[in-house]
Short mmCIF file of C-alpha atoms in Angstrom, two decimals:
data_model
loop_
_atom_site.label_atom_id
_atom_site.label_comp_id
_atom_site.label_asym_id
_atom_site.label_seq_id
_atom_site.Cartn_x
_atom_site.Cartn_y
_atom_site.Cartn_z
CA MET E 1464 12.99 51.26 -0.52
CA LYS E 1465 10.93 49.68 -3.23
CA GLU E 1466 14.10 48.29 -4.82
CA HIS E 1467 14.61 45.91 -1.89
CA PHE E 1468 11.26 44.27 -2.59
CA ARG E 1469 11.53 44.01 -6.34
CA GLN E 1470 10.92 40.40 -7.51
CA HIS E 1471 14.02 39.33 -9.41
CA PRO E 1472 13.32 37.02 -12.42
CA LEU E 1473 15.90 34.45 -11.26
CA VAL E 1474 14.38 34.34 -7.77
CA LEU E 1475 10.92 33.84 -9.30
CA ALA E 1476 12.21 31.00 -11.47
CA LEU E 1477 13.86 29.22 -8.52
CA LEU E 1478 10.76 29.71 -6.38
CA GLY E 1479 8.61 28.32 -9.18
CA MET E 1480 10.81 25.25 -9.49
CA MET E 1481 10.69 24.66 -5.73
CA LEU E 1482 6.91 24.94 -5.64
CA SER E 1483 6.60 22.71 -8.71
CA ASN E 1484 8.82 20.02 -7.19
CA GLN E 1485 6.90 20.24 -3.93
CA THR E 1486 3.60 19.84 -5.76
CA VAL E 1487 4.89 16.81 -7.68
CA ALA E 1488 6.24 15.23 -4.49
CA GLN E 1489 2.90 15.74 -2.77
CA SER E 1490 0.99 14.27 -5.72
CA LEU E 1491 3.10 11.11 -5.96
CA PRO E 1492 1.81 8.23 -3.82
CA SER E 1493 4.17 7.08 -1.10
CA ILE E 1494 5.70 3.62 -1.33
CA ARG E 1495 4.34 1.32 1.38
CA THR E 1496 5.15 -2.23 2.40
CA GLU E 1497 2.43 -4.86 2.61
CA CYS E 1498 2.68 -8.54 3.50
CA LEU E 1499 1.04 -11.33 1.58
CA GLY E 1500 1.49 -15.00 2.44
CA TYR E 1501 5.06 -15.20 3.73
CA GLN E 1502 6.28 -12.35 1.50
CA THR E 1503 6.44 -8.56 1.70
CA ILE E 1504 5.75 -6.38 -1.31
CA ASP E 1505 6.13 -2.63 -1.88
CA VAL E 1506 3.31 -0.75 -3.60
CA PRO E 1507 2.62 2.90 -4.45
CA GLY E 1508 -0.19 4.19 -2.25
CA GLU E 1509 -3.23 2.51 -0.75
CA ILE E 1510 -4.55 -0.89 -1.87
CA GLU E 1511 -7.86 -2.74 -1.93
CA TYR E 1512 -8.06 -6.53 -1.87
CA ALA E 1513 -10.37 -8.59 -4.04
CA THR E 1514 -13.05 -10.09 -1.81
CA LEU E 1515 -15.94 -12.51 -2.09
CA PRO E 1516 -19.37 -10.91 -2.64
CA PRO E 1517 -22.14 -11.92 -0.23
CA ASN E 1518 -23.88 -15.21 -1.09
CA MET E 1519 -21.33 -16.09 -3.78
CA SER E 1520 -20.02 -19.63 -3.80
CA PRO E 1521 -16.25 -19.75 -3.27
CA ALA E 1522 -15.91 -23.12 -5.04
CA ASN E 1523 -12.63 -23.46 -6.92
CA GLY E 1524 -11.50 -20.03 -5.81
CA GLY E 1525 -14.07 -18.32 -8.03
CA GLY E 1526 -16.27 -15.32 -7.30
CA TYR E 1527 -13.57 -12.99 -5.99
CA GLY E 1528 -13.42 -9.50 -7.43
CA PHE E 1529 -13.88 -5.75 -7.03
CA ASP E 1530 -17.01 -3.60 -7.01
CA THR E 1531 -16.29 -2.32 -10.54
CA GLY E 1532 -16.99 -5.78 -11.96
CA VAL E 1533 -13.34 -6.73 -12.39
CA GLY E 1534 -12.97 -10.34 -11.29
CA VAL E 1535 -9.92 -12.38 -10.34
CA TRP E 1536 -9.15 -16.07 -10.71
CA LYS E 1537 -6.92 -18.60 -8.97
CA THR E 1538 -7.72 -17.21 -5.51
CA TYR E 1539 -6.80 -19.36 -2.51
CA GLN E 1540 -6.28 -18.89 1.21
CA LEU E 1541 -5.48 -22.39 2.45
CA VAL E 1542 -4.20 -22.58 6.02
CA ASP E 1543 -3.74 -25.93 7.77
CA SER E 1544 -3.95 -24.51 11.27
CA GLU E 1545 -4.22 -25.98 14.73
CA GLY E 1546 -7.70 -27.20 15.55
CA VAL E 1547 -8.23 -28.53 12.02
CA PHE E 1548 -8.58 -32.28 11.87
CA ASP E 1549 -9.42 -32.84 8.21
CA ALA E 1550 -6.98 -32.89 5.31
CA ASP E 1551 -9.52 -31.83 2.65
CA GLU E 1552 -9.29 -28.37 1.13
CA SER E 1553 -12.60 -27.13 2.55
CA SER E 1554 -11.18 -27.40 6.08
CA ARG E 1555 -8.20 -25.24 5.15
CA SER E 1556 -10.00 -22.57 3.11
CA ILE E 1557 -10.53 -19.13 4.56
CA HIS E 1558 -12.62 -16.66 2.58
CA THR E 1559 -12.73 -12.91 2.99
CA SER E 1560 -16.07 -11.26 2.23
CA SER E 1561 -16.87 -7.74 1.12
CA LEU E 1562 -19.30 -7.59 4.04
CA ASN E 1563 -18.07 -5.26 6.78
CA SER E 1564 -20.79 -5.01 9.44
CA ALA E 1565 -23.03 -7.11 11.68
CA ALA E 1566 -26.05 -5.67 9.83
CA GLY E 1567 -24.67 -6.92 6.52
CA LEU E 1568 -23.99 -10.29 8.10
CA GLN E 1569 -27.62 -10.54 9.27
CA SER E 1570 -28.88 -9.64 5.79
CA GLN E 1571 -26.75 -12.43 4.36
CA LEU E 1572 -28.13 -14.86 6.95
CA LEU E 1573 -31.71 -14.03 5.93
CA GLU E 1574 -30.89 -14.35 2.24
CA LEU E 1575 -29.18 -17.72 2.65
CA ASN E 1576 -32.07 -19.08 4.70
CA ARG E 1577 -34.54 -17.77 2.13
CA LYS E 1578 -32.76 -19.82 -0.52
CA ARG E 1579 -32.65 -22.84 1.79
CA GLN E 1580 -36.42 -22.53 2.32
CA GLN E 1581 -36.95 -22.40 -1.44
CA GLN E 1582 -34.98 -25.63 -1.81
CA LYS E 1583 -37.02 -27.27 0.95
CA ASP E 1584 -40.27 -26.10 -0.64
CA ILE E 1585 -39.30 -27.73 -3.93
CA VAL E 1586 -38.75 -31.06 -2.15
CA LEU E 1587 -42.10 -30.75 -0.34
CA ALA E 1588 -43.88 -29.83 -3.58
CA HIS E 1589 -42.47 -32.97 -5.17
CA ALA E 1590 -43.73 -35.04 -2.23
CA ASP E 1591 -47.16 -33.44 -2.58
CA MET E 1592 -47.24 -34.26 -6.29
CA LEU E 1593 -46.44 -37.91 -5.54
CA ALA E 1594 -49.25 -38.00 -2.95
CA ARG E 1595 -51.72 -36.78 -5.59
CA HIS E 1596 -50.48 -39.27 -8.16
CA GLY E 1597 -50.13 -42.48 -6.21
CA ASP E 1598 -49.62 -44.50 -9.40
CA MET E 1599 -46.25 -42.82 -9.81
CA ASP E 1600 -45.08 -43.97 -6.39
CA PRO E 1601 -46.46 -47.39 -5.47
CA GLY E 1602 -45.96 -47.95 -1.76
CA GLY E 1603 -45.09 -44.27 -1.16
CA LYS E 1604 -41.34 -44.84 -0.81
CA LEU E 1605 -40.36 -41.90 -2.99
CA ARG E 1606 -42.70 -39.56 -1.15
CA GLN E 1607 -41.35 -40.69 2.20
CA ALA E 1608 -37.81 -40.09 0.98
CA ASP E 1609 -38.81 -36.52 0.09
CA LEU E 1610 -40.39 -35.98 3.51
CA ASP E 1611 -37.30 -37.33 5.24
CA GLU E 1612 -35.09 -35.02 3.18
CA ALA E 1613 -37.26 -32.03 4.02
CA ALA E 1614 -37.26 -32.89 7.72
CA ALA E 1615 -33.46 -33.07 7.71
CA PHE E 1616 -33.08 -29.65 6.08
CA ARG E 1617 -30.75 -27.43 8.10
CA PHE E 1618 -30.80 -23.66 8.26
CA TYR E 1619 -28.14 -21.12 9.18
CA GLN E 1620 -28.28 -20.05 12.81
CA PRO E 1621 -27.06 -16.79 14.40
CA TYR E 1622 -24.36 -16.88 17.08
CA ASN E 1623 -22.36 -14.47 19.21
CA GLY E 1624 -25.07 -11.85 19.38
CA GLY E 1625 -25.44 -11.62 15.62
CA ASN E 1626 -21.74 -11.23 14.87
CA SER E 1627 -21.56 -14.79 13.50
CA PHE E 1628 -23.77 -17.37 11.85
CA GLY E 1629 -23.24 -20.99 10.95
CA PHE E 1630 -24.64 -24.10 9.36
CA ILE E 1631 -23.93 -27.75 10.21
CA ASN E 1632 -23.99 -29.74 6.97
CA GLY E 1633 -24.90 -33.37 6.47
CA SER E 1634 -21.34 -34.60 7.10
CA GLY E 1635 -21.14 -32.80 10.43
CA LYS E 1636 -18.99 -29.93 9.18
CA PHE E 1637 -19.68 -26.53 10.69
CA ASN E 1638 -19.63 -23.82 8.01
CA PHE E 1639 -19.56 -20.38 9.58
CA SER E 1640 -19.03 -16.70 8.92
CA THR E 1641 -17.93 -14.23 11.56
CA LEU E 1642 -17.20 -10.53 11.75
CA ALA E 1643 -13.49 -9.92 12.42
CA GLY E 1644 -12.48 -6.28 12.39
CA ASP E 1645 -13.88 -4.57 9.30
CA HIS E 1646 -14.55 -7.72 7.29
CA VAL E 1647 -16.45 -10.99 7.49
CA VAL E 1648 -14.40 -14.17 7.18
CA SER E 1649 -15.80 -17.62 6.44
CA ALA E 1650 -14.38 -21.06 7.17
CA SER E 1651 -15.40 -24.69 7.61
CA ARG E 1652 -14.41 -26.76 10.63
CA LYS E 1653 -15.39 -29.86 12.51
CA LEU E 1654 -17.33 -28.95 15.60
CA GLU E 1655 -15.09 -28.51 18.62
CA GLY E 1656 -17.63 -28.43 21.42
CA THR E 1657 -20.43 -25.96 20.67
CA PRO E 1658 -20.63 -23.79 17.53
CA GLU E 1659 -19.60 -20.78 19.63
CA GLN E 1660 -16.56 -22.66 20.94
CA THR E 1661 -15.61 -23.69 17.39
CA ILE E 1662 -15.72 -20.06 16.22
CA ALA E 1663 -13.77 -18.95 19.29
CA ASN E 1664 -11.09 -21.56 18.60
CA PHE E 1665 -10.74 -20.28 15.03
CA LEU E 1666 -10.37 -16.72 16.33
CA ARG E 1667 -7.58 -17.85 18.66
CA PHE E 1668 -5.41 -18.08 15.55
CA TYR E 1669 -7.04 -15.58 13.19
CA ARG E 1670 -7.09 -11.83 13.73
CA ALA E 1671 -8.05 -8.86 11.60
CA ARG E 1672 -5.26 -6.84 10.03
CA MET E 1673 -5.24 -3.56 8.18
CA PRO E 1674 -3.15 -3.33 5.00
CA PHE E 1675 0.48 -2.34 5.68
CA ALA E 1676 0.30 -3.60 9.26
CA VAL E 1677 3.14 -6.09 8.81
CA PRO E 1678 3.44 -8.47 11.80
CA ALA E 1679 6.82 -9.26 13.29
CA GLU E 1680 5.77 -12.69 14.55
CA PRO E 1681 5.52 -16.00 12.64
CA GLY E 1682 2.30 -16.47 10.69
CA VAL E 1683 0.70 -16.01 7.29
CA CYS E 1684 -0.66 -12.70 5.97
CA LEU E 1685 -4.10 -12.87 4.38
CA PRO E 1686 -6.25 -10.10 2.88
CA TYR E 1687 -7.30 -7.96 5.85
CA GLY E 1688 -6.19 -10.74 8.21
CA PHE E 1689 -3.33 -12.65 9.80
CA MET E 1690 -3.23 -16.27 10.95
CA THR E 1691 -0.85 -18.14 13.19
CA GLY E 1692 -0.51 -21.75 14.31
CA GLU E 1693 0.03 -23.32 10.88
CA LYS E 1694 0.84 -27.01 11.05
CA LYS E 1695 2.41 -26.74 7.60
CA PRO E 1696 3.08 -23.80 5.26
CA ALA E 1697 -0.04 -22.12 3.92
CA HIS E 1698 -0.90 -21.60 0.25
CA VAL E 1699 -2.03 -18.04 -0.38
CA ALA E 1700 -2.92 -16.57 -3.78
CA VAL E 1701 -4.77 -13.26 -3.82
CA SER E 1702 -5.19 -10.04 -5.79
CA PHE E 1703 -5.30 -6.37 -4.89
CA ARG E 1704 -5.65 -3.19 -6.87
CA LEU E 1705 -4.10 0.23 -6.39
CA VAL E 1706 -6.63 2.72 -5.03
CA ASP E 1707 -5.04 5.62 -6.92
CA ARG E 1708 -4.78 3.44 -10.04
CA PRO E 1709 -7.86 1.18 -10.00
CA ASP E 1710 -6.91 -0.02 -13.47
CA ILE E 1711 -3.87 -1.88 -12.03
CA VAL E 1712 -4.50 -5.29 -10.40
CA VAL E 1713 -1.60 -7.17 -8.79
CA TYR E 1714 -1.67 -10.92 -8.09
CA LEU E 1715 0.75 -13.01 -6.05
CA SER E 1716 0.63 -16.74 -5.35
CA ASP E 1717 2.88 -17.98 -2.53
CA ARG E 1718 3.17 -21.75 -2.24
CA ASP E 1719 5.79 -23.71 -0.33
CA ALA E 1720 8.41 -25.10 -2.72
CA SER E 1721 8.65 -28.41 -0.85
CA SER E 1722 4.92 -29.09 -1.18
CA GLU E 1723 4.58 -29.41 -4.95
CA ASP E 1724 6.44 -30.82 -7.92
CA SER E 1725 8.78 -28.49 -9.76
CA ILE E 1726 7.31 -26.69 -12.77
CA ASP E 1727 9.06 -25.88 -16.01
CA SER E 1728 9.05 -22.07 -15.92
CA GLU E 1729 8.92 -21.49 -19.67
CA LYS E 1730 6.15 -24.02 -20.22
CA PHE E 1731 4.10 -22.62 -17.34
CA VAL E 1732 4.42 -18.98 -18.38
CA ASN E 1733 3.78 -19.79 -22.03
CA GLU E 1734 0.61 -21.77 -21.29
CA ALA E 1735 -0.59 -19.26 -18.70
CA VAL E 1736 -0.08 -16.31 -21.03
CA GLN E 1737 -2.03 -18.11 -23.73
CA ARG E 1738 -4.98 -19.00 -21.51
CA GLY E 1739 -6.41 -19.05 -18.03
CA TYR E 1740 -4.54 -16.37 -16.10
CA PHE E 1741 -5.97 -13.12 -17.45
CA TYR E 1742 -9.52 -12.20 -16.51
CA GLY E 1743 -12.09 -11.92 -19.28
CA ALA E 1744 -9.51 -12.49 -22.01
CA LYS E 1745 -10.76 -13.37 -25.47
CA LEU E 1746 -7.24 -13.53 -26.84
CA THR E 1747 -3.74 -13.15 -25.43
CA GLU E 1748 -0.41 -13.05 -27.20
CA PRO E 1749 3.15 -12.20 -26.21
CA LEU E 1750 3.68 -8.45 -26.31
CA ASP E 1751 7.40 -8.75 -27.02
CA GLY E 1752 7.03 -10.84 -30.16
CA ARG E 1753 7.55 -14.55 -30.59
CA VAL E 1754 11.30 -14.59 -31.12
CA ARG E 1755 12.03 -13.94 -27.43
CA PRO E 1756 8.68 -13.56 -25.65
CA PHE E 1757 10.03 -14.33 -22.16
CA HIS E 1758 12.67 -12.63 -20.06
CA SER E 1759 14.47 -13.58 -16.87
CA ILE E 1760 13.42 -11.88 -13.66
CA THR E 1761 15.13 -11.77 -10.27
CA VAL E 1762 12.91 -11.78 -7.19
CA ASP E 1763 14.54 -11.87 -3.74
CA GLY E 1764 17.74 -13.19 -5.26
CA ARG E 1765 16.06 -16.01 -7.20
CA GLN E 1766 15.79 -16.34 -10.95
CA GLY E 1767 12.44 -16.71 -12.64
CA LEU E 1768 10.89 -16.22 -16.04
CA GLY E 1769 8.24 -13.71 -17.09
CA GLY E 1770 6.52 -12.36 -20.13
CA MET E 1771 4.48 -9.31 -21.19
CA ALA E 1772 1.14 -10.03 -22.82
CA LEU E 1773 -1.26 -8.13 -25.03
CA ILE E 1774 -4.75 -8.99 -23.83
CA THR E 1775 -7.92 -8.60 -25.89
CA ARG E 1776 -10.87 -8.51 -23.50
CA SER E 1777 -14.13 -10.25 -24.24
CA VAL E 1778 -17.32 -8.20 -24.43
CA LEU E 1779 -19.01 -9.76 -21.41
CA SER E 1780 -22.71 -9.77 -20.63
CA GLY E 1781 -22.09 -8.66 -17.05
CA PRO E 1782 -20.35 -5.48 -15.90
CA PRO E 1783 -18.19 -4.41 -18.85
CA ILE E 1784 -14.43 -4.61 -18.46
CA HIS E 1785 -13.44 -4.13 -22.10
CA ASN E 1786 -12.33 -0.80 -23.56
CA GLU E 1787 -13.67 -0.22 -27.05
CA THR E 1788 -11.73 3.00 -27.52
CA ASN E 1789 -8.53 0.96 -27.32
CA LYS E 1790 -9.75 -2.02 -29.38
CA ASN E 1791 -10.54 -3.83 -26.09
CA GLN E 1792 -6.81 -4.35 -25.57
CA ASP E 1793 -4.88 -4.21 -22.30
CA TRP E 1794 -1.41 -5.05 -21.05
CA GLY E 1795 -0.53 -7.85 -18.70
CA TYR E 1796 2.54 -9.42 -17.17
CA LEU E 1797 3.03 -12.90 -15.73
CA ALA E 1798 6.09 -14.47 -14.10
CA TYR E 1799 6.94 -17.70 -12.31
CA ILE E 1800 9.77 -17.75 -9.78
CA PRO E 1801 10.59 -21.27 -8.54
CA GLY E 1802 11.76 -21.85 -4.98
CA ASP E 1803 14.21 -24.39 -3.65
CA LYS E 1804 12.41 -27.73 -3.44
CA ASN E 1805 15.15 -29.10 -1.19
CA ALA E 1806 14.90 -26.27 1.33
CA PRO E 1807 13.28 -27.00 4.71
CA PRO E 1808 9.47 -26.63 4.59
CA GLY E 1809 8.35 -23.08 5.16
CA THR E 1810 11.60 -21.46 4.05
CA SER E 1811 11.25 -21.21 0.26
CA SER E 1812 8.26 -20.52 -1.97
CA ASN E 1813 7.21 -20.96 -5.57
CA LEU E 1814 5.83 -17.58 -6.61
CA ILE E 1815 3.44 -16.64 -9.39
CA PHE E 1816 3.40 -12.88 -9.96
CA LYS E 1817 0.94 -11.14 -12.26
CA VAL E 1818 -0.01 -7.56 -13.05
CA GLU E 1819 -3.00 -6.70 -15.22
CA ARG E 1820 -4.20 -3.36 -16.49
CA PHE E 1821 -7.91 -2.71 -17.04
CA GLY E 1822 -7.83 0.46 -19.12
CA ARG E 1823 -11.56 1.00 -18.78
CA PHE E 1824 -11.09 2.02 -15.14
CA ALA E 1825 -8.01 4.21 -15.59
CA LYS E 1826 -8.15 7.63 -13.93
CA THR E 1827 -5.04 8.85 -15.73
CA PRO E 1828 -3.30 7.78 -18.95
CA MET E 1829 -0.45 5.27 -18.84
CA THR E 1830 2.10 4.42 -21.47
CA GLU E 1831 3.40 0.94 -22.13
CA SER E 1832 6.79 2.03 -20.84
CA GLU E 1833 5.24 3.25 -17.58
CA PHE E 1834 3.43 -0.06 -17.18
CA ARG E 1835 6.68 -1.98 -17.67
CA ASP E 1836 8.45 0.22 -15.11
CA LEU E 1837 5.66 -0.30 -12.59
CA VAL E 1838 5.77 -4.08 -13.05
CA LYS E 1839 9.54 -4.14 -12.64
CA THR E 1840 9.49 -1.95 -9.53
CA ILE E 1841 6.86 -4.02 -7.74
CA ALA E 1842 8.46 -7.34 -8.74
CA GLN E 1843 11.87 -6.33 -7.47
CA SER E 1844 10.39 -5.36 -4.09
CA ILE E 1845 9.05 -8.85 -3.27
CA LYS E 1846 10.99 -10.44 -0.41
CA ARG E 1847 10.42 -13.15 2.14
CA ARG E 1848 9.25 -11.65 5.42
CA PRO E 1849 11.89 -12.27 8.10
CA GLY E 1850 10.64 -14.66 10.76
CA ALA E 1851 7.44 -15.48 8.84
CA TRP E 1852 7.73 -19.23 9.46
CA ARG E 1853 8.73 -21.06 12.58
CA ALA E 1854 9.03 -24.82 12.24
CA GLY E 1855 7.61 -27.13 14.76
#
């Protein structure tokens, strides 16, 4: 009877292989499809977008990053949507904040107004100094100018029961932030009726979106959001990192090919590898040598040019991103894929694709070969989202 239950070595080996394969399959992150701009992109596992910290100025696309101190550059979310009457960039910019609650929004309101009060106090102090030293201001014109400036000072006001706040600047623009889903978004618009009506009109076209919730309707995918009603194709350039691999940061810029002059791919990639496109880089150089540093890449059936880079990180005064145990060196990849300039607007994009590794934040080791394979796999997955743009 015992013979029937004896564990045969071959059976044990097969069972071990099955369990091992099952464990590996369970440990590997699943491939998921996200949308960004007018494109879709496949990534392994969950992602986290770079966002704007509270009270950080978004000027020139700066300030975006992750809570580990890793920053990103060249960040834009420019949507020329219905209800926007200005052509300047500030009226097309949409910024996604790391704030995710009404309480956080109220704290930001108080902090911004505190800074505004400090600015007003400086102006009033200057006026007081001029009053005490009349010889410095004969006739009191300078002091009166200070008093007029202080009287005109505007402060942020709460709206929508504390779920929004806004500020009307000197040119009549309404700068506002509002809670949409799990994140706060900020924009600048001309007033359309009351401040509440202006925010409501913005939210007619903007809605919150969780990662991997890919819409089937026309519109542009933003980090944690989706916007419809574009009067012309949007320009979106954002970064995200892999939650299971926080050392890997992916960047994609999607800009309509008909809206900008054509760029020489080799010149662009060469200059970008050398400077400006890798965060906190002290030095960058082609990883594949200088004889043939760039290689062709096919994305959604279109030919582009890309290059691997060896990045030496600077030792920054802020949160450290360098990795002394590896001589502060990391890998990076950058590619430019030109669209068809003669295609109808909204149907073809110029793409900039970048992947950076920040070894300091790696949970598990990665070889250079594995990094190259990851870059190739993600790049080859990028495709234009069907039905993303509807003319007219």
